[in-house]
XYZ file of C-alpha atoms in Angstrom:
591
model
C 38.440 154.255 86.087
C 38.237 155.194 90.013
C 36.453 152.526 91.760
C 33.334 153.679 93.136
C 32.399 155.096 96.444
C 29.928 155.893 99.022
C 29.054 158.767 97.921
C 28.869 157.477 94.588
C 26.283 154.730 95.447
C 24.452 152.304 92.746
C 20.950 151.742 92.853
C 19.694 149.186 95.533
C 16.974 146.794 95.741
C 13.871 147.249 97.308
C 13.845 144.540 99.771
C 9.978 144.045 99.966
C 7.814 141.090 101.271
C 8.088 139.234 98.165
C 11.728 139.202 97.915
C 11.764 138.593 101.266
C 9.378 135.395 101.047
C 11.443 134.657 97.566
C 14.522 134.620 99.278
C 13.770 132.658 102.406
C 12.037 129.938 100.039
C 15.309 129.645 98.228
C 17.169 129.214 101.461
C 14.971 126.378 102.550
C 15.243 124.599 99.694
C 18.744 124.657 98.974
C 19.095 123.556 102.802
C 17.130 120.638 102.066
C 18.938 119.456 98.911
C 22.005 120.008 101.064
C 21.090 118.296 104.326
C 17.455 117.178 104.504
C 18.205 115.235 107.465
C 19.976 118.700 109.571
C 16.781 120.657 107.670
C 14.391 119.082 109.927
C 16.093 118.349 113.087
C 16.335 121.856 113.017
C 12.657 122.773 112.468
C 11.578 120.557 114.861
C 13.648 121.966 117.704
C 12.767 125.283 116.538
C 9.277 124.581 117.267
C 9.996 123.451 120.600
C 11.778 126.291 121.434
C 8.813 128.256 119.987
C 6.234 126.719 122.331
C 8.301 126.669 125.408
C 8.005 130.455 126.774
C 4.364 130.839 126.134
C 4.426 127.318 128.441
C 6.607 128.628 131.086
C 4.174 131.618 131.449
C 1.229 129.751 132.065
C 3.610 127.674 134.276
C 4.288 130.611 136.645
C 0.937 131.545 136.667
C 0.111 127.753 138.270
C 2.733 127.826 140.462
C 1.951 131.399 142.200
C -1.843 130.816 142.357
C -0.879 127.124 144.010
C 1.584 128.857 146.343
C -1.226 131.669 147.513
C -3.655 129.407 148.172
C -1.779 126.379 149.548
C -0.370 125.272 153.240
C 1.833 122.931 152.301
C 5.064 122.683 149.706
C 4.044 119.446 148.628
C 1.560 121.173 146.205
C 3.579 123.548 143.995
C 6.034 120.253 143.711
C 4.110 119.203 140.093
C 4.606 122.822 138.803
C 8.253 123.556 139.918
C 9.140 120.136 138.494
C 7.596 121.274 135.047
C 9.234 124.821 135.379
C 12.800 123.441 135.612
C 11.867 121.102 132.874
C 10.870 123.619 130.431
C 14.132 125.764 131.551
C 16.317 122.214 131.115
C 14.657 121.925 128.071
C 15.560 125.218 126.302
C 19.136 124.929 127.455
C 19.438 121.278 125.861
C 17.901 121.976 122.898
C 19.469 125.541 122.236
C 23.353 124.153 122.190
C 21.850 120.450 120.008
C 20.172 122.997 117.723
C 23.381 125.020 117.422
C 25.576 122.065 116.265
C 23.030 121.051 114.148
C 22.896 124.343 112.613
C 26.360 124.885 112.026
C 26.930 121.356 110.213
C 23.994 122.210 107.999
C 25.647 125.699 107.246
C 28.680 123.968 106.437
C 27.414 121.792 104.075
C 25.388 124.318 102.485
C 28.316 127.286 102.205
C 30.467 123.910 100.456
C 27.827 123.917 98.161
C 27.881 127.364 97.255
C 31.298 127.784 97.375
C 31.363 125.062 94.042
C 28.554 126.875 92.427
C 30.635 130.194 92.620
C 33.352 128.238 91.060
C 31.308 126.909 88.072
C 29.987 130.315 87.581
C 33.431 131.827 87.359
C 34.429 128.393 84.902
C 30.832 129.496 82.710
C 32.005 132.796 82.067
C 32.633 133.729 78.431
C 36.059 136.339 77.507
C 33.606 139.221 77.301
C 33.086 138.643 81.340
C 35.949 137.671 82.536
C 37.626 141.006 81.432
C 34.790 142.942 82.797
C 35.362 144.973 85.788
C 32.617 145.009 87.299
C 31.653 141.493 86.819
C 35.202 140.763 88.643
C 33.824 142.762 91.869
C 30.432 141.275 91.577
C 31.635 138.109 91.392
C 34.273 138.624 94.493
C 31.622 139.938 96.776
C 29.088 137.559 96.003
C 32.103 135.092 96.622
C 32.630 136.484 100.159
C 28.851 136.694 100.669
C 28.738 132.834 100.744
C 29.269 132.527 104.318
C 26.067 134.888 105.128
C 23.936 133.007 102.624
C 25.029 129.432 104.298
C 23.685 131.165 107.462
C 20.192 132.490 105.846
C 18.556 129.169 106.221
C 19.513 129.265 110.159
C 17.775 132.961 110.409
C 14.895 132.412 108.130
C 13.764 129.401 110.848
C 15.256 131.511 113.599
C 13.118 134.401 112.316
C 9.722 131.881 112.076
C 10.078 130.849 115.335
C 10.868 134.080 117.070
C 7.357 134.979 115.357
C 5.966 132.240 116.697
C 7.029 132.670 120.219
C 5.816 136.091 119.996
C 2.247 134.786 118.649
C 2.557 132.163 121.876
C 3.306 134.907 124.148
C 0.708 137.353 122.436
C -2.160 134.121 123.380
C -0.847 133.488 126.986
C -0.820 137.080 127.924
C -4.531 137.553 126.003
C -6.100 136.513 129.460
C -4.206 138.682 131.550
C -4.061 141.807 129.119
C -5.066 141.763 125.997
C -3.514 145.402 124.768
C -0.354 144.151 126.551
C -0.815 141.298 123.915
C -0.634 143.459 121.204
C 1.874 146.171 121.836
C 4.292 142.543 122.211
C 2.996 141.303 118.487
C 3.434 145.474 117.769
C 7.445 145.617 119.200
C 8.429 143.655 116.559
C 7.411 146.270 114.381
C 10.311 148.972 114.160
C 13.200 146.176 113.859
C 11.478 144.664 110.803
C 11.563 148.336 109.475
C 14.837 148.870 110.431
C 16.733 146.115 109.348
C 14.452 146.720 105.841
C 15.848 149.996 105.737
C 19.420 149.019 106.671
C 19.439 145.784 103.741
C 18.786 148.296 101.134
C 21.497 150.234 102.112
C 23.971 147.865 102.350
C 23.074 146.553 98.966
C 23.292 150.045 97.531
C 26.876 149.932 98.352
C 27.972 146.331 97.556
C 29.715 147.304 94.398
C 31.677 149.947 96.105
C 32.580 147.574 99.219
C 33.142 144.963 96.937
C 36.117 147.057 94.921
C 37.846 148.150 98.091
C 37.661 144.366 99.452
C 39.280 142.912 96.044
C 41.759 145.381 95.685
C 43.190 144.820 99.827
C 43.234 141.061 98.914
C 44.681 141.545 96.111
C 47.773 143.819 97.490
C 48.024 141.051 100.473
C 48.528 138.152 97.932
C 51.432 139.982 96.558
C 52.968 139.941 99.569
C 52.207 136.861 100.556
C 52.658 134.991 97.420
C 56.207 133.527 97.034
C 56.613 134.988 93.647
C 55.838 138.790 93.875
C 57.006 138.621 97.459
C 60.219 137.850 96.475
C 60.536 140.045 93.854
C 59.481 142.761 95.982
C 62.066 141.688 98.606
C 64.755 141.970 95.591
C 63.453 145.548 94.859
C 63.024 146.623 98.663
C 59.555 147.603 97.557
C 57.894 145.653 100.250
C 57.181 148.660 102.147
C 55.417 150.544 99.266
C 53.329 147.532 98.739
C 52.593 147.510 102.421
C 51.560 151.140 102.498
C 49.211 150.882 98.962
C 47.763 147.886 101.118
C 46.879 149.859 103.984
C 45.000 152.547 101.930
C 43.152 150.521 100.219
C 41.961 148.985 103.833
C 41.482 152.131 104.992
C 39.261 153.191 102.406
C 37.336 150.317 102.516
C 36.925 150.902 106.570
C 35.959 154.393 105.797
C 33.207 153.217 103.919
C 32.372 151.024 106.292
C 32.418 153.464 108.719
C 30.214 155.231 107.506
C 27.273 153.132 106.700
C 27.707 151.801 110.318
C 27.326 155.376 111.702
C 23.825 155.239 109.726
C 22.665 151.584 110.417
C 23.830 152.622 114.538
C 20.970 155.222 114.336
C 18.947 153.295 112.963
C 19.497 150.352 115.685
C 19.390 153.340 118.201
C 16.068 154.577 117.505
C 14.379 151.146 116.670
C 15.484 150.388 120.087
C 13.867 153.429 121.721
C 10.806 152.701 120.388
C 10.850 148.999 121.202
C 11.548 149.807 124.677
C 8.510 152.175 124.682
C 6.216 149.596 123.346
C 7.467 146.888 125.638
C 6.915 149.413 128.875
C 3.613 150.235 127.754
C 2.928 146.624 127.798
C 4.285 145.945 131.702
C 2.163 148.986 132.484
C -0.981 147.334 130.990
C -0.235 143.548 132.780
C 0.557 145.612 136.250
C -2.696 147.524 136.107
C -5.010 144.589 134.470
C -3.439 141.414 135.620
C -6.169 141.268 138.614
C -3.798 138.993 141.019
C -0.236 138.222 142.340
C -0.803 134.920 139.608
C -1.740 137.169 137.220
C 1.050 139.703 137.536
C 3.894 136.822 138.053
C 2.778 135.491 134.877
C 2.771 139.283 133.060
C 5.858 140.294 134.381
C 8.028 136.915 133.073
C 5.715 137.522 129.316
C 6.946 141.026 129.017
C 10.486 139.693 129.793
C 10.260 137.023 127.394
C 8.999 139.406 124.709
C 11.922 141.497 125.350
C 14.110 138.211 124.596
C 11.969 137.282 121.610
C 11.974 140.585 120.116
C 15.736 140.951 120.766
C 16.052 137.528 118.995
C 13.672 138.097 116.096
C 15.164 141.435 115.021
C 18.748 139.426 114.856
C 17.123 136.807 113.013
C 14.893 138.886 110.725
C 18.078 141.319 110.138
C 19.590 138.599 108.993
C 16.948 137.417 106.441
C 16.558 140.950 105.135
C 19.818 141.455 104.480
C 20.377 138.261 103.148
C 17.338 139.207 100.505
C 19.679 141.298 98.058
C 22.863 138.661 98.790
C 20.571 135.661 97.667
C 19.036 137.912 94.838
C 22.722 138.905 93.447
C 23.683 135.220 93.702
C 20.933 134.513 91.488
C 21.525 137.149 89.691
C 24.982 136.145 88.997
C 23.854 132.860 88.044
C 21.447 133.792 85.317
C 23.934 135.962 84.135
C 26.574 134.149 82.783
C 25.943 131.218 79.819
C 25.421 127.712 80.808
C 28.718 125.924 80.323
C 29.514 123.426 77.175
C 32.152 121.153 77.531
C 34.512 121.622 74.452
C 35.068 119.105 71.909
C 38.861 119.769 70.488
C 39.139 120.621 66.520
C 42.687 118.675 65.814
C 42.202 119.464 61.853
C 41.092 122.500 60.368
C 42.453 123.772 56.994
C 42.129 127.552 56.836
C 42.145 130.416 58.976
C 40.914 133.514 56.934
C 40.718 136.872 58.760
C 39.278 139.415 56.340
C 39.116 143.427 57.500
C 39.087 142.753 61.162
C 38.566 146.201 62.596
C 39.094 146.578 67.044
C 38.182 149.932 68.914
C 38.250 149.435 72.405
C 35.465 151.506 74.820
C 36.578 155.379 75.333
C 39.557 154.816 72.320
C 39.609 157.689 69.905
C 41.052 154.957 67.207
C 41.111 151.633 66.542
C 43.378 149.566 68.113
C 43.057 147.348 64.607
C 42.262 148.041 61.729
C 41.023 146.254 58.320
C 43.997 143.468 59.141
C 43.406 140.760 56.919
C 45.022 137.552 56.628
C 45.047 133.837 55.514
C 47.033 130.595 57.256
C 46.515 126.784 55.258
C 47.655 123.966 56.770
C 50.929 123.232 57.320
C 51.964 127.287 57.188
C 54.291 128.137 59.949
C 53.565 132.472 59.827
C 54.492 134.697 62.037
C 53.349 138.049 63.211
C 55.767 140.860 64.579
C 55.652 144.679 65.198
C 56.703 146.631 67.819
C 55.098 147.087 71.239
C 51.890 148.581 70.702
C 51.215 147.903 67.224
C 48.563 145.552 67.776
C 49.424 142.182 67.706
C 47.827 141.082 70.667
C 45.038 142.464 69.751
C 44.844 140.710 66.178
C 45.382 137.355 68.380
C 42.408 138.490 71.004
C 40.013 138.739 68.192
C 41.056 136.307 66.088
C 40.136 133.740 68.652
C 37.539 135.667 70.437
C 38.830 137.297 73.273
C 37.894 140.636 72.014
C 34.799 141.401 69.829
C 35.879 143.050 66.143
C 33.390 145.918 65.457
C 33.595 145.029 61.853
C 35.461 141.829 59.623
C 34.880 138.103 60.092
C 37.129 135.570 60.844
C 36.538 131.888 59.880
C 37.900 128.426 59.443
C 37.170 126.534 56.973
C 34.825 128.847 56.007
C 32.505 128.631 58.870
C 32.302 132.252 60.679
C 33.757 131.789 63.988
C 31.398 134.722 65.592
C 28.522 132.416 64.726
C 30.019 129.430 67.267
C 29.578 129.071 70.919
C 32.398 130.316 72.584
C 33.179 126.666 73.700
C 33.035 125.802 69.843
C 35.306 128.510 69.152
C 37.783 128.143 71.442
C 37.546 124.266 70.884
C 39.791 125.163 67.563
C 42.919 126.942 69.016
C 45.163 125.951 71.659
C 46.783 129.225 72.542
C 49.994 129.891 74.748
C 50.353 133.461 75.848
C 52.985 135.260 77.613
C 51.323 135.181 80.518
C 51.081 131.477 80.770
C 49.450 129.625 83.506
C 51.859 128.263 86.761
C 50.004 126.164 87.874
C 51.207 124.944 91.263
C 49.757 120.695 90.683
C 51.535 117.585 90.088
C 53.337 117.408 86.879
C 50.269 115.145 85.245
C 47.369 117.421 86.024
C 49.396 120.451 84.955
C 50.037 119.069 81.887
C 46.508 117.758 81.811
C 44.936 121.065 82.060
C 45.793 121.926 78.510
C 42.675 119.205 77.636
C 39.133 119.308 78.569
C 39.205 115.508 78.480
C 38.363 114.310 81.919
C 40.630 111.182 81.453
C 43.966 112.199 79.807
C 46.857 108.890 79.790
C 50.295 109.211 81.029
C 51.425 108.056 77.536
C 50.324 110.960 76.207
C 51.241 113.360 78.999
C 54.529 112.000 78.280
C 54.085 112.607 74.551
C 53.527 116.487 75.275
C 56.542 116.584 77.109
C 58.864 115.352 74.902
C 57.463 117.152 72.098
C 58.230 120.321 74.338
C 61.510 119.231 75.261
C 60.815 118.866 79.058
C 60.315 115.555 79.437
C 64.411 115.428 80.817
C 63.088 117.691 83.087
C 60.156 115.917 84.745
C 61.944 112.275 84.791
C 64.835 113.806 86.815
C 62.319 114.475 89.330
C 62.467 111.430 92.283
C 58.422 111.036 91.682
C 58.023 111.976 87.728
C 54.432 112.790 86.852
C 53.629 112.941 90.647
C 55.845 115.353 91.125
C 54.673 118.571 92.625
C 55.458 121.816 90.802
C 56.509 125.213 92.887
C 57.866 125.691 96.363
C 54.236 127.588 97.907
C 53.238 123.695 98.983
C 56.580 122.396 99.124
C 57.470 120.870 95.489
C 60.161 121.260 92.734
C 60.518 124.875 92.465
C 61.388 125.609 88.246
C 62.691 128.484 86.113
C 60.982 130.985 83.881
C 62.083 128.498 80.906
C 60.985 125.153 83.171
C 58.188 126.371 83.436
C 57.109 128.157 79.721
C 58.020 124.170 78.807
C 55.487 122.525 80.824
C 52.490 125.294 79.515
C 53.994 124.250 75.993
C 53.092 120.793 76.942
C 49.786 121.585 77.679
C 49.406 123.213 74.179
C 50.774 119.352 72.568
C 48.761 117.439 74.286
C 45.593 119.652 73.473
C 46.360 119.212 69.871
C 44.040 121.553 68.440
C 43.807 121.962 64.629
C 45.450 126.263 65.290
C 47.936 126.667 67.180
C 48.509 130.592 68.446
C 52.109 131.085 70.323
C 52.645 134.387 71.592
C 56.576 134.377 72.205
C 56.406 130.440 73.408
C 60.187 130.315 74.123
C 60.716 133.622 75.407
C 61.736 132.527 78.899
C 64.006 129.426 77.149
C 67.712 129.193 76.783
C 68.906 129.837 73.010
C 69.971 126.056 72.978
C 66.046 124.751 73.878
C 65.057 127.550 71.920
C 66.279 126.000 68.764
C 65.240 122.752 70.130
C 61.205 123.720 69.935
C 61.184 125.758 67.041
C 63.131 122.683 65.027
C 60.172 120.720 66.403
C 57.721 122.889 65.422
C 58.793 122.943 62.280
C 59.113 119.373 61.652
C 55.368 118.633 62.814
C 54.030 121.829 61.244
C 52.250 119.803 58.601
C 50.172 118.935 61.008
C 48.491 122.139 62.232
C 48.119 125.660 61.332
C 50.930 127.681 63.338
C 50.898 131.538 63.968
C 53.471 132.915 66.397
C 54.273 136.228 67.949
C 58.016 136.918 67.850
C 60.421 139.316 68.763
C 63.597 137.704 67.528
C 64.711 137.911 64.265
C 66.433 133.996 63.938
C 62.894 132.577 64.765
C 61.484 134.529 61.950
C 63.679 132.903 59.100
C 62.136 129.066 58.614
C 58.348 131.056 58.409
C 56.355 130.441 55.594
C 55.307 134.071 55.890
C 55.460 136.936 58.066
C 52.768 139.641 58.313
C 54.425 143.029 59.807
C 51.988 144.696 62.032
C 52.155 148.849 62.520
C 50.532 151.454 64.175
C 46.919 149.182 64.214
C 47.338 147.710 60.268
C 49.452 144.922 58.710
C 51.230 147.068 56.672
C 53.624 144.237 55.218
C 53.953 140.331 54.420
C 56.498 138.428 52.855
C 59.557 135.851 54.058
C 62.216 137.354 56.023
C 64.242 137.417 52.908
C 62.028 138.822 51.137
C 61.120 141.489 53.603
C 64.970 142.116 54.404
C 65.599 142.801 50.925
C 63.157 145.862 50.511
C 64.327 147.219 53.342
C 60.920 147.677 55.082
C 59.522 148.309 58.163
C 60.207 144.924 58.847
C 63.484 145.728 57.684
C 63.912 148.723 60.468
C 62.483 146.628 63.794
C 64.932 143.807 63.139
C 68.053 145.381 61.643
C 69.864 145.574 64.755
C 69.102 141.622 65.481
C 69.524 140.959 61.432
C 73.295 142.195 62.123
């Protein structure tokens, strides 16, 4: 499906007052869980900072009336003093307030930066192979910064309003419609940056695609991996070039909505501008008095700053409405997580009539497969590629929802379980397995939920997957670091299918699932885990995906998947014999 576009925009949020207020609220509080003490150093300064223009006004207005009417120096001494105070002041408080700020912020995005990680951990199968959850997720991900920042503009944006409400009271006595057409400037950049928050939220999705898909194209080139095996192929350039379109699309977008939100700044400003003239019209032709006018003159100026700053600072907590709302969102959106609590026995697996059709498929991908594994069977499911034997395995353990069938264990139905309860029954090693680039004992460790897993046992699953040779050759053993990217023991294809192995031993579940778990393994080691397998299968129920005949012959059964249906089952011998479509995939290997 093409991502979507600009011009292909989804629905934004209205960012009105209360999601404005709702937003801002949030951002104080999580502030104050984060750093309570940074939370108020901050507020007080702001304050200060608040008070301090309206101060300097009335400062300037003492200091010109004392300089009219006096003969000597010695009386404006009290107000200069207090003038370069007040400017001492702002400049000493501005650059404290800005370190405090930005160690608050950093707190705060550390924070949120774990939270997006235990929403990505909370996410059941059905989101993590959806889409559009992906881009949500990886925008809201790079939209962590901003929201560290929203507790910064929300006070920024409170203060500018109350330096504008300061001015608005000093200038009263010199003009009061001067007064308000300051309060009034801040007006169009509220409505602007309103306008331009909706706007951008409109098009997160579409921003969001383009983003993922850039940093996606720049990990393979960066990543030692696929840039190597791009280097092999001398298909860096291509890579390079797919890379640069997909930045280029995502800057056209970009583009674009900057044209729009550069109008908008454009004519906000205009009218600003107008309002703030009308105002230095008003103080020049009411102000009554050089005092008067001094005093007017440095107001309108310091409206000009205020209004400059609020509009940055209430930009930023407009747009930051829809971030924190998505955020939200996002959290409320996926389940709340449940550690899992490891099945090691379970006696039957019975799949009866499981039926998959995938969205937009004209067929099912499965259909009415039905089959049953006791402990201590060692089957095996094979068919060609595209038959449907992942699929089977996706549904049987949840990955993919069946439209009709059941599958249970023990006779409890498995679609009536948690997803952590479900899962908590297989341990399942793909083709894809994970390489995970950790010391030898967390990698291996990852195959439990356990947050305490002993090195006897680590060592356990490694000789029970044949690479415990392997890790004590290694000059620090389960300290060892695994893959080159951060300068450890770089390992094969087969090195490294033994340690995910591992991971599936020392989880022990009561099913085990191996989709071809020694295809990356030397015939020798080969022989080595399936001999192992074998010997401990008592233990377990075992179903594995295979391609090669020899594996097949020591299974207790083998169901023959075709065309979406198990269309065969028997022992190899059994199935050789009738010359079946068994018979056909694996006469070439049989020979």
């Amino acid at each position: 499906m093409a991502p979507p576009t600009l011009d292909t925009p989804q629905p934004g949020r209205r960012v009105g007052l209360r999601a404005v207020l709702a937003g801002a609220a949030w951002s104080l509080g999580r502030t104050w869980t984060a750093a309570p003490g940074w939370f108020l150093a901050v507020i007080f300064s702001t304050v200060l900072l608040a008070l301090i223009p309206a101060l300097q006004v009335h400062t300037v207005a003492w200091l010109v009336g004392d300089a009219a009417d006096s003969t000597s120096w010695l009386d404006l001494i009290v107000p200069l003093i207090l003038l370069t105070l007040l400017v001492c002041l702002t400049e000493v408080i501005s650059s404290v307030q800005n370190l405090i700020g930005q160690r608050a912020g950093l707190r705060l995005k550390r924070r949120l930066d774990l939270e997006i990680a235990e929403v990505a951990n909370r996410r059941d199968p059905a989101q993590i192979a959806d889409d559009r959850m992906h881009a949500i997720l990886d925008g809201v991900r790079n939209d962590t910064y901003h929201l560290s920042q929203s507790p910064g503009s929300v006070i920024g944006a409170v203060g500018a309003v109350l330096t504008a409400a300061a001015l608005a009271f000093s200038l009263w006595s010199f003009s009061g419609l001067a007064a308000v057409l300051i309060v009034l400037a801040l007006v169009p950049t509220l409505i602007n940056y309103g306008w331009s928050a909706t706007m951008q939220d409109r098009h997160f999705e579409a921003m969001g695609t383009h983003s993922t898909r850039s940093r996606y194209l720049m990990e393979q080139l960066v990543d030692q991996r696929s840039a190597l095996e791009l280097a092999t192929l001398g298909s860096g350039p291509l890579a390079r070039r797919r890379l640069e379109r997909a930045t280029l699309e995502h800057d056209r977008l970009m583009d674009r909505m900057l044209a729009l939100l550069m109008r908008g700044d454009v004519l906000g400003g205009l009218i600003t501008a107008v309002l703030l003239g009308a105002a230095l019209i008003c103080v020049i032709g009411e102000s009554g008095g050089a005092a008067g006018l001094s005093a007017g003159i440095l107001g309108i100026i310091s409206g000009l700053q205020t209004t400059r700053a609020a509009g940055y600072a209430m930009g930023d907590v407009l747009g930051n409405t829809p971030r924190i709302a998505r955020f939200r969102e996002l959290k409320d959106a996926v389940p709340p997580y449940e550690t899992q609590q490891i099945i090691s026995v379970c006696e039957e697996l019975a799949v009866q009539e499981l039926t998959v059709t995938y969205p937009g498929a004209e067929r099912p991908a499965l259909q009415d497969a039905s089959l049953t594994v006791r402990r201590g069977d060692m089957v095996a499911v094979v068919g060609v590629n595209g038959a449907g034997k992942t699929t089977l395995v996706n549904a049987v353990i949840g990955v993919v929802t069946a439209q009709h069938g059941s599958v249970t264990v023990d006779g409890v139905d498995l679609s009536t379980l948690t997803t952590a309860q479900r899962f908590a029954r297989f341990g399942l090693l793909t083709q894809e397995f994970g390489r995970y680039e950790m010391t030898v004992r967390d990698a291996v460790a990852l195959g439990s939920p356990r947050e305490s897993v002993s090195d006897e046992e680590v060592w356990a699953a490694l000789d029970a997957a044949h690479a415990s040779e392997l890790v004590r050759a290694m000059p620090d053993g389960l300290d060892s670091m695994l893959g080159q990217q951060f300068g450890g023991r770089g390992l094969s294809g087969g090195q490294w299918q033994r340690v995910a192995l591992a991971r599936i031993h020392l989880r022990g579940a009561g099913i085990w699932i191996l989709d071809e778990p020694t295809s990356a393994i030397d015939a020798e080691a080969e022989r080595d885990v399936f001999a192992q397998l074998r010997r401990t299968k008592a233990e377990r129920i075992t179903v594995v995906v295979s391609h090669r005949a020899w594996t097949l012959r020591g299974m207790d059964c083998i169901y023959v998947v075709d065309d979406g249906r198990i269309v065969e089952s028997g022992t190899y011998d059994e199935l050789m014999a009738a010359q079946s479509r068994f018979a056909e995939i694996f006469a070439q290997q049989a020979d």
